[in-house]
PDB file of C-alpha atoms in Angstrom:
ATOM      1  CA  GLY A   1      22.471   5.459  28.993  1.00 71.00           C
ATOM      2  CA  GLU A   2      21.348   8.125  26.602  1.00 79.00           C
ATOM      3  CA  ASN A   3      17.992   7.217  25.185  1.00 88.00           C
ATOM      4  CA  VAL A   4      15.018   8.786  23.437  1.00 94.00           C
ATOM      5  CA  GLU A   5      11.724   6.938  23.215  1.00 96.00           C
ATOM      6  CA  GLN A   6       9.034   7.971  20.777  1.00 97.00           C
ATOM      7  CA  HIS A   7       5.357   7.032  20.617  1.00 97.00           C
ATOM      8  CA  PRO A   8       3.382   6.035  18.722  1.00 97.00           C
ATOM      9  CA  SER A   9       5.407   4.321  16.015  1.00 96.00           C
ATOM     10  CA  THR A  10       2.552   4.753  13.543  1.00 97.00           C
ATOM     11  CA  LEU A  11      -0.326   7.192  13.580  1.00 98.00           C
ATOM     12  CA  SER A  12      -3.258   7.570  11.193  1.00 98.00           C
ATOM     13  CA  VAL A  13      -5.550  10.576  11.363  1.00 97.00           C
ATOM     14  CA  GLN A  14      -8.294  12.006   9.220  1.00 97.00           C
ATOM     15  CA  GLU A  15      -7.531  15.186   7.325  1.00 97.00           C
ATOM     16  CA  GLY A  16      -8.326  18.162   9.511  1.00 97.00           C
ATOM     17  CA  ASP A  17      -7.791  16.301  12.779  1.00 97.00           C
ATOM     18  CA  SER A  18      -4.889  16.886  15.150  1.00 98.00           C
ATOM     19  CA  ALA A  19      -1.883  14.618  15.591  1.00 98.00           C
ATOM     20  CA  VAL A  20       0.266  14.313  18.696  1.00 98.00           C
ATOM     21  CA  ILE A  21       3.621  12.546  18.948  1.00 98.00           C
ATOM     22  CA  LYS A  22       5.379  12.191  22.283  1.00 98.00           C
ATOM     23  CA  CYS A  23       9.027  11.641  23.145  1.00 97.00           C
ATOM     24  CA  THR A  24      10.748  10.947  26.431  1.00 96.00           C
ATOM     25  CA  TYR A  25      14.451  11.330  27.127  1.00 93.00           C
ATOM     26  CA  SER A  26      16.777   9.930  29.730  1.00 89.00           C
ATOM     27  CA  ASP A  27      19.129  12.795  30.603  1.00 80.00           C
ATOM     28  CA  SER A  28      17.697  15.670  32.590  1.00 76.00           C
ATOM     29  CA  ALA A  29      20.616  17.859  31.477  1.00 79.00           C
ATOM     30  CA  SER A  30      19.498  17.749  27.830  1.00 85.00           C
ATOM     31  CA  ASN A  31      18.868  21.236  26.543  1.00 85.00           C
ATOM     32  CA  TYR A  32      17.928  21.085  22.867  1.00 89.00           C
ATOM     33  CA  PHE A  33      15.037  19.179  21.291  1.00 93.00           C
ATOM     34  CA  PRO A  34      14.429  19.371  17.535  1.00 93.00           C
ATOM     35  CA  TRP A  35      11.785  17.660  15.435  1.00 96.00           C
ATOM     36  CA  TYR A  36      12.428  16.485  11.897  1.00 96.00           C
ATOM     37  CA  LYS A  37      10.075  15.487   9.104  1.00 97.00           C
ATOM     38  CA  GLN A  38      11.231  13.007   6.499  1.00 96.00           C
ATOM     39  CA  GLU A  39       9.105  12.277   3.468  1.00 95.00           C
ATOM     40  CA  LEU A  40       9.652   9.051   1.583  1.00 92.00           C
ATOM     41  CA  GLY A  41      12.944   9.119  -0.302  1.00 90.00           C
ATOM     42  CA  LYS A  42      13.790  12.615   0.863  1.00 93.00           C
ATOM     43  CA  ARG A  43      16.168  14.113   3.368  1.00 93.00           C
ATOM     44  CA  PRO A  44      15.096  15.022   6.935  1.00 93.00           C
ATOM     45  CA  GLN A  45      13.896  18.569   7.377  1.00 93.00           C
ATOM     46  CA  LEU A  46      13.797  20.491  10.648  1.00 92.00           C
ATOM     47  CA  ILE A  47      10.224  21.585  11.340  1.00 95.00           C
ATOM     48  CA  ILE A  48      10.507  23.000  14.837  1.00 95.00           C
ATOM     49  CA  ASP A  49      12.831  22.942  17.822  1.00 93.00           C
ATOM     50  CA  ILE A  50      12.724  23.932  21.456  1.00 93.00           C
ATOM     51  CA  ARG A  51      15.309  24.672  24.106  1.00 89.00           C
ATOM     52  CA  SER A  52      15.169  23.736  27.766  1.00 83.00           C
ATOM     53  CA  ASN A  53      14.464  27.265  28.925  1.00 83.00           C
ATOM     54  CA  VAL A  54      11.167  27.354  27.018  1.00 82.00           C
ATOM     55  CA  GLY A  55       8.007  25.361  27.747  1.00 91.00           C
ATOM     56  CA  GLU A  56       6.206  25.761  24.463  1.00 94.00           C
ATOM     57  CA  LYS A  57       6.851  26.976  20.947  1.00 94.00           C
ATOM     58  CA  LYS A  58       4.440  27.359  18.066  1.00 96.00           C
ATOM     59  CA  ASP A  59       4.825  27.854  14.340  1.00 94.00           C
ATOM     60  CA  GLN A  60       1.546  28.043  12.449  1.00 96.00           C
ATOM     61  CA  ARG A  61      -0.040  24.564  12.639  1.00 97.00           C
ATOM     62  CA  ILE A  62       2.897  23.028  14.486  1.00 98.00           C
ATOM     63  CA  ALA A  63       3.676  23.314  18.179  1.00 97.00           C
ATOM     64  CA  VAL A  64       6.088  21.646  20.551  1.00 97.00           C
ATOM     65  CA  THR A  65       5.730  21.432  24.321  1.00 96.00           C
ATOM     66  CA  LEU A  66       8.463  20.517  26.783  1.00 95.00           C
ATOM     67  CA  ASN A  67       8.034  19.182  30.299  1.00 94.00           C
ATOM     68  CA  LYS A  68      11.497  19.149  31.857  1.00 91.00           C
ATOM     69  CA  THR A  69      10.349  17.624  35.115  1.00 91.00           C
ATOM     70  CA  ALA A  70       8.817  14.636  33.393  1.00 92.00           C
ATOM     71  CA  LYS A  71      11.537  14.625  30.714  1.00 93.00           C
ATOM     72  CA  HIS A  72       9.188  14.523  27.802  1.00 94.00           C
ATOM     73  CA  PHE A  73       8.344  16.705  24.839  1.00 96.00           C
ATOM     74  CA  SER A  74       5.564  16.485  22.323  1.00 98.00           C
ATOM     75  CA  LEU A  75       4.826  17.549  18.771  1.00 98.00           C
ATOM     76  CA  HIS A  76       1.342  18.797  18.008  1.00 98.00           C
ATOM     77  CA  ILE A  77       0.084  19.222  14.457  1.00 98.00           C
ATOM     78  CA  THR A  78      -3.332  20.799  14.040  1.00 97.00           C
ATOM     79  CA  GLU A  79      -5.599  20.813  10.978  1.00 98.00           C
ATOM     80  CA  THR A  80      -3.581  18.027   9.399  1.00 98.00           C
ATOM     81  CA  GLN A  81      -3.256  17.862   5.640  1.00 97.00           C
ATOM     82  CA  PRO A  82      -2.260  14.960   3.341  1.00 96.00           C
ATOM     83  CA  GLU A  83       1.123  16.610   2.776  1.00 96.00           C
ATOM     84  CA  ASP A  84       1.821  16.186   6.497  1.00 97.00           C
ATOM     85  CA  SER A  85       2.144  12.445   5.845  1.00 97.00           C
ATOM     86  CA  ALA A  86       5.748  11.509   6.591  1.00 97.00           C
ATOM     87  CA  VAL A  87       8.006  10.022   9.243  1.00 97.00           C
ATOM     88  CA  TYR A  88       8.644  12.371  12.149  1.00 98.00           C
ATOM     89  CA  PHE A  89      11.748  12.090  14.323  1.00 96.00           C
ATOM     90  CA  CYS A  90      12.340  13.731  17.654  1.00 96.00           C
ATOM     91  CA  ALA A  91      15.853  14.207  18.999  1.00 93.00           C
ATOM     92  CA  ALA A  92      17.611  15.337  22.140  1.00 92.00           C
ATOM     93  CA  PHE A  93      21.071  16.698  22.661  1.00 86.00           C
ATOM     94  CA  PHE A  94      22.758  15.065  25.637  1.00 80.00           C
ATOM     95  CA  ASN A  95      25.257  17.418  27.238  1.00 72.00           C
ATOM     96  CA  TYR A  96      27.230  14.784  29.136  1.00 67.00           C
ATOM     97  CA  GLY A  97      28.270  12.720  26.144  1.00 62.00           C
ATOM     98  CA  GLN A  98      27.881  15.601  23.697  1.00 72.00           C
ATOM     99  CA  ASN A  99      25.711  13.200  21.736  1.00 78.00           C
ATOM    100  CA  PHE A 100      22.657  13.833  19.603  1.00 82.00           C
ATOM    101  CA  VAL A 101      20.137  10.975  19.999  1.00 89.00           C
ATOM    102  CA  PHE A 102      17.096  10.461  17.802  1.00 92.00           C
ATOM    103  CA  GLY A 103      13.852   8.719  18.555  1.00 95.00           C
ATOM    104  CA  PRO A 104      12.912   5.751  16.339  1.00 95.00           C
ATOM    105  CA  GLY A 105      10.393   7.781  14.357  1.00 96.00           C
ATOM    106  CA  THR A 106       6.617   7.988  13.937  1.00 97.00           C
ATOM    107  CA  ARG A 107       5.011   7.276  10.598  1.00 97.00           C
ATOM    108  CA  LEU A 108       2.113   9.690  10.260  1.00 98.00           C
ATOM    109  CA  SER A 109      -0.555   9.058   7.655  1.00 98.00           C
ATOM    110  CA  VAL A 110      -3.171  11.712   7.015  1.00 97.00           C
ATOM    111  CA  LEU A 111      -6.162  10.189   5.325  1.00 95.00           C
ATOM    112  CA  PRO A 112      -8.196  12.380   2.935  1.00 90.00           C
TER     113      PRO A 112
ATOM    114  CA  LYS B   1      22.256  29.692  -2.126  1.00 68.00           C
ATOM    115  CA  ALA B   2      23.112  26.166  -3.134  1.00 81.00           C
ATOM    116  CA  GLY B   3      22.051  23.511  -0.654  1.00 93.00           C
ATOM    117  CA  VAL B   4      24.150  20.895   1.055  1.00 96.00           C
ATOM    118  CA  THR B   5      25.751  18.548  -1.444  1.00 97.00           C
ATOM    119  CA  GLN B   6      27.166  15.086  -0.908  1.00 98.00           C
ATOM    120  CA  THR B   7      29.316  12.930  -3.130  1.00 97.00           C
ATOM    121  CA  PRO B   8      29.101  10.270  -4.235  1.00 97.00           C
ATOM    122  CA  ARG B   9      25.373   9.617  -4.101  1.00 97.00           C
ATOM    123  CA  TYR B  10      25.742   5.859  -4.356  1.00 97.00           C
ATOM    124  CA  LEU B  11      28.629   3.583  -3.510  1.00 96.00           C
ATOM    125  CA  ILE B  12      29.192  -0.152  -3.460  1.00 98.00           C
ATOM    126  CA  LYS B  13      32.113  -1.602  -1.528  1.00 97.00           C
ATOM    127  CA  THR B  14      33.144  -4.985  -0.227  1.00 97.00           C
ATOM    128  CA  ARG B  15      33.897  -6.014   3.330  1.00 97.00           C
ATOM    129  CA  GLY B  16      37.271  -4.926   4.571  1.00 97.00           C
ATOM    130  CA  GLN B  17      37.593  -1.982   2.212  1.00 98.00           C
ATOM    131  CA  GLN B  18      37.581   1.613   3.302  1.00 98.00           C
ATOM    132  CA  VAL B  19      35.464   4.473   2.000  1.00 98.00           C
ATOM    133  CA  THR B  20      35.535   8.257   2.046  1.00 98.00           C
ATOM    134  CA  LEU B  21      32.393  10.341   1.703  1.00 98.00           C
ATOM    135  CA  SER B  22      32.320  14.066   1.056  1.00 98.00           C
ATOM    136  CA  CYS B  23      29.977  16.829   2.163  1.00 98.00           C
ATOM    137  CA  SER B  24      29.921  20.454   1.056  1.00 98.00           C
ATOM    138  CA  PRO B  25      27.880  22.659   3.392  1.00 96.00           C
ATOM    139  CA  ILE B  26      25.766  25.648   2.495  1.00 95.00           C
ATOM    140  CA  SER B  27      27.982  28.644   1.821  1.00 94.00           C
ATOM    141  CA  GLY B  28      28.736  30.413   5.094  1.00 93.00           C
ATOM    142  CA  HIS B  29      27.855  27.450   7.289  1.00 93.00           C
ATOM    143  CA  ARG B  30      30.666  26.397   9.565  1.00 93.00           C
ATOM    144  CA  SER B  31      29.247  23.308  11.218  1.00 92.00           C
ATOM    145  CA  VAL B  32      28.909  19.918   9.549  1.00 94.00           C
ATOM    146  CA  SER B  33      27.341  16.918  11.238  1.00 93.00           C
ATOM    147  CA  TRP B  34      27.220  13.345   9.988  1.00 96.00           C
ATOM    148  CA  TYR B  35      24.448  10.798  10.519  1.00 96.00           C
ATOM    149  CA  GLN B  36      23.868   7.165   9.680  1.00 97.00           C
ATOM    150  CA  GLN B  37      20.348   6.090   8.759  1.00 96.00           C
ATOM    151  CA  THR B  38      19.286   2.433   8.584  1.00 94.00           C
ATOM    152  CA  PRO B  39      15.863   0.770   8.738  1.00 89.00           C
ATOM    153  CA  GLY B  40      16.841  -1.122  11.872  1.00 86.00           C
ATOM    154  CA  GLN B  41      18.686   1.518  13.888  1.00 87.00           C
ATOM    155  CA  GLY B  42      17.036   4.644  12.557  1.00 90.00           C
ATOM    156  CA  LEU B  43      18.920   7.927  12.525  1.00 92.00           C
ATOM    157  CA  GLN B  44      22.149   7.916  14.505  1.00 93.00           C
ATOM    158  CA  PHE B  45      24.503  10.803  15.095  1.00 91.00           C
ATOM    159  CA  LEU B  46      28.116  10.143  14.128  1.00 94.00           C
ATOM    160  CA  PHE B  47      29.964  13.381  14.826  1.00 92.00           C
ATOM    161  CA  GLU B  48      30.018  17.104  14.305  1.00 92.00           C
ATOM    162  CA  TYR B  49      32.784  19.335  13.067  1.00 93.00           C
ATOM    163  CA  PHE B  50      33.001  23.046  13.622  1.00 92.00           C
ATOM    164  CA  SER B  51      35.918  25.207  12.582  1.00 90.00           C
ATOM    165  CA  GLU B  52      37.922  22.116  11.598  1.00 93.00           C
ATOM    166  CA  THR B  53      37.552  20.567  15.074  1.00 92.00           C
ATOM    167  CA  GLN B  54      35.415  17.649  16.125  1.00 91.00           C
ATOM    168  CA  ARG B  55      33.050  19.083  18.717  1.00 87.00           C
ATOM    169  CA  ASN B  56      30.592  16.288  19.397  1.00 85.00           C
ATOM    170  CA  LYS B  57      30.657  12.555  18.848  1.00 86.00           C
ATOM    171  CA  GLY B  58      28.117   9.758  18.858  1.00 88.00           C
ATOM    172  CA  ASN B  59      28.593   6.169  19.921  1.00 87.00           C
ATOM    173  CA  PHE B  60      30.353   4.729  16.911  1.00 92.00           C
ATOM    174  CA  PRO B  61      33.597   2.720  16.811  1.00 95.00           C
ATOM    175  CA  GLY B  62      36.886   4.280  15.840  1.00 94.00           C
ATOM    176  CA  ARG B  63      36.536   2.890  12.311  1.00 97.00           C
ATOM    177  CA  PHE B  64      34.353   5.921  11.678  1.00 97.00           C
ATOM    178  CA  SER B  65      36.322   9.123  11.450  1.00 96.00           C
ATOM    179  CA  GLY B  66      36.032  12.488   9.851  1.00 97.00           C
ATOM    180  CA  ARG B  67      37.650  15.777   9.210  1.00 97.00           C
ATOM    181  CA  GLN B  68      36.778  19.270   8.154  1.00 97.00           C
ATOM    182  CA  PHE B  69      38.736  21.571   5.920  1.00 97.00           C
ATOM    183  CA  SER B  70      39.245  25.312   6.174  1.00 96.00           C
ATOM    184  CA  ASN B  71      36.471  25.902   3.619  1.00 94.00           C
ATOM    185  CA  SER B  72      34.103  23.929   5.914  1.00 95.00           C
ATOM    186  CA  ARG B  73      33.835  20.999   3.537  1.00 97.00           C
ATOM    187  CA  SER B  74      33.914  17.744   5.427  1.00 98.00           C
ATOM    188  CA  GLU B  75      34.844  14.168   4.734  1.00 98.00           C
ATOM    189  CA  MET B  76      33.869  11.028   6.560  1.00 98.00           C
ATOM    190  CA  ASN B  77      35.945   7.887   6.404  1.00 98.00           C
ATOM    191  CA  VAL B  78      34.963   4.355   7.319  1.00 97.00           C
ATOM    192  CA  SER B  79      37.755   1.794   7.472  1.00 95.00           C
ATOM    193  CA  THR B  80      37.518  -1.994   7.431  1.00 97.00           C
ATOM    194  CA  LEU B  81      33.944  -1.968   6.197  1.00 97.00           C
ATOM    195  CA  GLU B  82      31.432  -4.422   7.632  1.00 97.00           C
ATOM    196  CA  LEU B  83      28.133  -5.573   6.184  1.00 97.00           C
ATOM    197  CA  GLY B  84      26.346  -3.648   8.914  1.00 95.00           C
ATOM    198  CA  ASP B  85      27.813  -0.385   7.652  1.00 97.00           C
ATOM    199  CA  SER B  86      25.408  -0.469   4.723  1.00 97.00           C
ATOM    200  CA  ALA B  87      23.285   2.620   5.239  1.00 97.00           C
ATOM    201  CA  LEU B  88      22.328   6.052   4.067  1.00 97.00           C
ATOM    202  CA  TYR B  89      24.920   8.528   5.316  1.00 98.00           C
ATOM    203  CA  LEU B  90      23.577  12.020   5.710  1.00 97.00           C
ATOM    204  CA  CYS B  91      25.434  15.178   6.448  1.00 96.00           C
ATOM    205  CA  ALA B  92      23.868  18.370   7.707  1.00 93.00           C
ATOM    206  CA  SER B  93      25.219  21.875   7.930  1.00 93.00           C
ATOM    207  CA  SER B  94      24.354  24.772  10.175  1.00 89.00           C
ATOM    208  CA  LEU B  95      25.612  28.295  10.635  1.00 88.00           C
ATOM    209  CA  THR B  96      27.103  27.607  14.020  1.00 80.00           C
ATOM    210  CA  GLN B  97      27.181  24.532  16.207  1.00 73.00           C
ATOM    211  CA  THR B  98      24.715  21.659  16.420  1.00 60.00           C
ATOM    212  CA  LEU B  99      22.134  23.357  18.559  1.00 66.00           C
ATOM    213  CA  ASN B 100      20.796  25.325  15.661  1.00 73.00           C
ATOM    214  CA  GLU B 101      18.809  24.653  12.518  1.00 82.00           C
ATOM    215  CA  GLN B 102      20.503  22.003  10.438  1.00 86.00           C
ATOM    216  CA  PHE B 103      20.047  21.546   6.703  1.00 91.00           C
ATOM    217  CA  PHE B 104      20.517  18.035   5.418  1.00 93.00           C
ATOM    218  CA  GLY B 105      22.159  16.888   2.237  1.00 96.00           C
ATOM    219  CA  PRO B 106      20.654  14.203  -0.009  1.00 95.00           C
ATOM    220  CA  GLY B 107      22.825  11.496   1.488  1.00 97.00           C
ATOM    221  CA  THR B 108      25.212   8.853   0.203  1.00 98.00           C
ATOM    222  CA  ARG B 109      23.787   5.351  -0.083  1.00 97.00           C
ATOM    223  CA  LEU B 110      26.569   2.928   0.869  1.00 98.00           C
ATOM    224  CA  THR B 111      26.165  -0.770   0.179  1.00 98.00           C
ATOM    225  CA  VAL B 112      28.726  -3.176   1.600  1.00 97.00           C
ATOM    226  CA  LEU B 113      28.820  -6.603  -0.020  1.00 96.00           C
TER     227      LEU B 113
END
């Protein structure tokens, strides 16, 4: 079935270090992969997305890479700051069922 | 521009009742998607409406339904409420269909007793 796995579930890094979160998806026909950041008590916010015709996309300290063959995509945050602390969700749009499936989330803590 | 708004913000119902939640998208946005968020199941996609038509649908039972009006405002209805329906219900709007940047509303916290 349609599934998105996300690892790790929790991640602690020192301020200034990099953080990497990886997601795998089940349907090779998926073509849209967004990442959301949700701070405690707040609504999810799109931070970056990538489509299946692109291998990498970067926006300042945030980058996403997509490996279609291996069916995985990753979020990279460089020079982490305390305000990066939040839960990050990956998602994939599955064309067959026209369904949007989210990963279970990664709780990132950036320690000062 | 005003952001996405949802009403009510909090709601308490009992099992067996039905509930209607409302979402007003950002002005000019034509797509509205609905999500359920719970600690156990995480974020789950319910459905998306675009131009008053349901375009995409997640894996939820028929008790969950929705509609969209000509002004793009959307409502979500849950009939015969169950305890497990207690959740934060989020809507998100985007200019066009799902595969574009979505802006989330603050959510409606539904508690089923």
